Tab-separated table of C-alpha atoms in Angstrom:
chain	number	residue	atom	x	y	z
Y	1	LEU	CA	-35.373	-12.101	69.980
Y	2	TYR	CA	-38.244	-9.378	70.550
Y	3	ALA	CA	-39.407	-11.091	73.425
Y	4	VAL	CA	-35.755	-11.655	75.059
Y	5	LEU	CA	-35.328	-7.971	74.403
Y	6	LEU	CA	-38.053	-6.958	76.079
Y	7	ASP	CA	-37.141	-9.572	78.892
Y	8	LEU	CA	-33.414	-7.794	79.330
Y	9	ALA	CA	-34.925	-4.308	79.843
Y	10	GLY	CA	-35.587	-5.432	83.280
Y	11	THR	CA	-38.043	-2.532	85.047
Y	12	SER	CA	-41.641	-2.619	83.787
Y	13	GLY	CA	-40.645	1.385	82.767
Y	14	MET	CA	-38.761	0.210	80.309
Y	15	VAL	CA	-40.464	-2.196	78.764
Y	16	GLN	CA	-43.371	-0.239	78.156
Y	17	LEU	CA	-40.656	2.246	76.725
Y	18	TYR	CA	-39.698	-0.427	74.184
Y	19	SER	CA	-43.039	-1.565	73.337
Y	20	CYS	CA	-43.941	1.885	72.650
Y	21	MET	CA	-41.637	2.113	70.604
Y	22	SER	CA	-42.285	-0.678	68.857
Y	23	ILE	CA	-45.674	-0.183	67.970
Y	24	LEU	CA	-45.561	3.251	66.919
Y	25	TYR	CA	-42.609	2.257	64.372
Y	26	MET	CA	-44.881	-0.643	63.006
Y	27	SER	CA	-47.666	1.806	63.011
Y	28	ALA	CA	-45.456	4.788	61.736
Y	29	CYS	CA	-44.603	1.991	58.721
Y	30	ALA	CA	-48.063	0.573	58.143
Y	31	TYR	CA	-49.626	3.879	58.004
Y	32	VAL	CA	-46.821	5.812	55.603
Y	33	ALA	CA	-47.109	3.094	53.229
Y	34	LEU	CA	-50.971	3.235	53.144
Y	35	PHE	CA	-50.724	6.899	52.493
Y	36	LYS	CA	-47.849	6.622	49.557
Y	37	PHE	CA	-50.148	3.292	48.442
Y	38	LYS	CA	-51.866	5.289	45.261
Y	39	TYR	CA	-54.062	2.605	44.001
Y	40	LEU	CA	-57.124	4.377	42.365
Y	41	GLU	CA	-56.499	7.810	41.966
Y	42	GLU	CA	-60.221	8.407	43.032
Y	43	LEU	CA	-59.242	7.170	46.159
Y	44	ALA	CA	-55.709	8.504	46.894
Y	45	LEU	CA	-55.258	10.750	49.692
Y	46	HIS	CA	-54.104	14.192	48.869
Y	47	GLY	CA	-51.859	17.129	50.200
Y	48	ASP	CA	-53.401	20.999	50.936
Y	49	ALA	CA	-56.865	19.497	51.833
Y	50	GLN	CA	-57.382	18.395	48.191
Y	51	THR	CA	-58.767	15.342	49.425
Y	52	ASP	CA	-62.546	14.717	49.576
Y	53	VAL	CA	-64.827	13.127	52.134
Y	54	TYR	CA	-65.345	9.454	50.398
Y	55	CYS	CA	-61.644	9.371	50.078
Y	56	LEU	CA	-61.081	10.272	53.914
Y	57	LEU	CA	-63.765	7.615	55.260
Y	58	TYR	CA	-62.388	4.872	52.704
Y	59	ASN	CA	-58.691	5.378	53.743
Y	60	ALA	CA	-60.171	5.124	57.601
Y	61	SER	CA	-61.715	2.596	57.108
Y	62	TYR	CA	-58.405	1.045	56.405
Y	63	PHE	CA	-56.415	2.470	59.008
Y	64	GLY	CA	-59.600	1.102	60.872
Y	65	ARG	CA	-58.913	-2.867	59.551
Y	66	LEU	CA	-54.669	-2.341	59.845
Y	67	GLN	CA	-55.232	-1.611	63.304
Y	68	PHE	CA	-56.002	-5.165	64.122
Y	69	SER	CA	-53.209	-6.444	62.081
Y	70	LEU	CA	-50.725	-4.373	63.611
Y	71	GLY	CA	-51.803	-5.860	67.343
Y	72	VAL	CA	-52.198	-9.060	66.329
Y	73	ASN	CA	-48.465	-9.379	65.085
Y	74	TYR	CA	-47.382	-7.439	68.331
Y	75	LEU	CA	-48.604	-10.097	70.203
Y	76	SER	CA	-47.001	-13.062	67.773
Y	77	MET	CA	-43.874	-10.886	68.251
Y	78	LEU	CA	-44.012	-10.830	71.817
Y	79	ARG	CA	-43.943	-15.185	72.268
Y	80	THR	CA	-44.847	-15.012	76.606
Y	81	LYS	CA	-47.506	-16.152	78.093
Y	82	ASP	CA	-49.169	-12.865	79.161
Y	83	ALA	CA	-49.633	-12.307	75.316
Y	84	GLU	CA	-52.556	-14.273	75.595
Y	85	ASN	CA	-54.274	-12.309	78.613
Y	86	THR	CA	-54.090	-8.646	77.527
Y	87	ALA	CA	-57.548	-7.065	76.398
Y	88	PHE	CA	-56.541	-7.094	73.345
Y	89	ALA	CA	-56.213	-10.844	72.483
Y	90	THR	CA	-59.627	-11.049	74.867
Y	91	LEU	CA	-61.524	-8.748	71.971
Y	92	VAL	CA	-60.094	-10.167	69.013
Y	93	GLY	CA	-59.459	-14.285	70.124
Y	94	ASP	CA	-57.691	-16.460	68.911
Y	95	MET	CA	-56.355	-16.341	65.849
Y	96	ASP	CA	-55.018	-19.491	64.378
Y	97	VAL	CA	-58.466	-19.976	62.614
Y	98	VAL	CA	-56.800	-21.349	59.176
Y	99	PRO	CA	-56.227	-25.046	60.071
Y	100	PHE	CA	-55.091	-26.257	56.602
Y	101	LEU	CA	-52.369	-24.175	56.345
Y	102	GLY	CA	-50.863	-26.141	59.601
Y	103	THR	CA	-50.504	-24.687	63.358
Y	104	SER	CA	-46.898	-22.780	62.591
Y	105	PHE	CA	-47.664	-20.543	59.830
Y	106	ASN	CA	-48.757	-18.289	61.989
Y	107	ASN	CA	-44.673	-18.389	63.047
Y	108	TYR	CA	-43.058	-18.990	60.110
Y	109	ILE	CA	-44.914	-16.442	57.769
Y	110	PRO	CA	-43.147	-13.229	59.542
Y	111	LEU	CA	-39.531	-15.214	58.232
Y	112	VAL	CA	-40.628	-15.088	54.735
Y	113	ILE	CA	-41.572	-11.468	54.531
Y	114	VAL	CA	-38.202	-10.888	56.041
Y	115	ALA	CA	-36.968	-12.707	53.886
Y	116	LEU	CA	-38.812	-11.064	50.643
Y	117	ALA	CA	-37.695	-7.743	52.353
Y	118	ILE	CA	-34.010	-8.786	52.153
Y	119	CYS	CA	-34.405	-9.332	48.626
Y	120	THR	CA	-35.933	-6.345	47.798
Y	121	MET	CA	-33.208	-4.502	49.874
Y	122	PHE	CA	-30.444	-6.081	47.787
Y	123	LYS	CA	-32.087	-6.188	44.238
Y	124	ALA	CA	-32.035	-10.026	44.375
Y	125	LEU	CA	-34.931	-10.317	41.358
Y	126	ASP	CA	-32.807	-7.795	39.288
Y	127	ARG	CA	-30.096	-9.423	39.882
Y	128	VAL	CA	-31.475	-12.813	39.092
Y	129	LEU	CA	-33.494	-12.335	36.085
Y	130	ASN	CA	-30.608	-9.458	34.785
Y	131	LYS	CA	-28.330	-12.908	35.043
Y	132	ILE	CA	-30.853	-14.995	32.951
Y	133	GLY	CA	-31.152	-11.831	30.194
Y	134	ILE	CA	-34.570	-9.956	31.326
Y	135	GLU	CA	-34.226	-6.533	31.144
Y	136	THR	CA	-35.482	-5.030	34.224
Y	137	ILE	CA	-36.362	-1.238	36.006
Y	138	THR	CA	-33.889	0.078	37.390
Y	139	THR	CA	-32.613	3.289	38.594
Y	140	PRO	CA	-31.430	5.542	35.664
Y	141	GLN	CA	-27.351	6.315	35.541
Y	142	GLU	CA	-26.122	9.037	33.294
Y	143	ASP	CA	-22.899	7.398	33.025
Y	144	ILE	CA	-24.642	4.383	30.657
Y	145	SER	CA	-25.209	5.151	27.197
Y	146	GLU	CA	-28.623	2.983	27.000
Y	147	HIS	CA	-29.845	5.438	30.237
Y	148	GLN	CA	-28.887	8.378	29.062
Y	149	GLU	CA	-30.325	8.111	25.763
Y	150	ARG	CA	-33.951	7.415	27.746
Y	151	ILE	CA	-33.440	9.837	29.687
Y	152	ASP	CA	-33.130	12.337	26.828
Y	153	GLU	CA	-36.277	10.790	25.592
Y	154	GLY	CA	-38.136	11.434	28.535
Y	155	ARG	CA	-36.804	14.866	29.026
Y	156	ASN	CA	-37.837	15.444	25.368
Y	157	LEU	CA	-41.248	14.010	25.863
Y	158	ILE	CA	-41.587	16.003	28.952
Y	159	GLN	CA	-40.923	19.485	27.186
Y	160	ARG	CA	-42.950	18.432	23.936
Y	161	THR	CA	-46.013	17.635	26.612
Y	162	ARG	CA	-45.248	21.407	28.275
Y	163	THR	CA	-45.226	23.310	24.577
Y	164	ARG	CA	-48.416	21.543	23.399
Y	165	ARG	CA	-50.266	22.650	27.180
Y	166	ILE	CA	-48.569	25.925	26.436
Y	167	GLN	CA	-49.874	26.280	23.187
Y	168	ARG	CA	-53.128	25.144	23.785
Y	169	GLU	CA	-54.058	27.844	26.780
Y	170	ALA	CA	-52.527	30.211	24.614
Y	171	ARG	CA	-55.421	28.918	22.268
Y	172	SER	CA	-58.141	29.421	24.383
Y	173	LEU	CA	-57.093	32.726	25.905
Y	174	ARG	CA	-57.135	33.756	22.176
Y	175	ASN	CA	-60.634	32.627	21.409
Y	176	GLU	CA	-61.904	33.620	24.397
Y	177	SER	CA	-60.800	36.908	24.288
Y	178	LEU	CA	-61.946	36.591	20.659
Y	179	HIS	CA	-65.275	36.097	22.034
Y	180	ARG	CA	-65.504	38.782	23.949
Y	181	THR	CA	-64.088	41.242	21.426
Y	182	ARG	CA	-67.223	40.006	19.297
Y	183	THR	CA	-69.254	40.340	22.233
Y	184	ILE	CA	-68.338	43.780	22.727
Y	185	ALA	CA	-68.800	44.866	19.698
Y	186	THR	CA	-72.276	43.066	18.484
Y	187	THR	CA	-73.594	44.952	21.465
């Protein structure tokens, strides 16, 4: 489908513009998802220059690995004869190197990913699990009494935690001022 759209673009400039826009969109989706992915708190990226050097290097290596996957997927989307004659295809080589999955595996797995994305968008798994009686995590709605109870419980937990933290900080400040007062009195 994408190759047909590029063929309809006509001029070389329009093909380049469409190609640039699509690869930029794919890259933005992948890299923004990687920035938001908090798999380990020690390796997460933080704003306001709070990320240490090791985390930056670790994530940069993942960015580097991800660019080849994006390039291979982009070239497989093109499905043109010229896709094999690109510098990238020459560098990477033949990507059909998993013979036990079959030669058409690389053609059909993107369709599975699209189907999973559509199921996720329409919350199909939640609906199926609710039909068979398994409770799922959903977005809380205040008009449902059970959800309202959970929202209130969560607010109470947050309030208790804040109160404990404030009390702990107040005790720490009191102990610190008592220690200073004793130190000044003994000198």
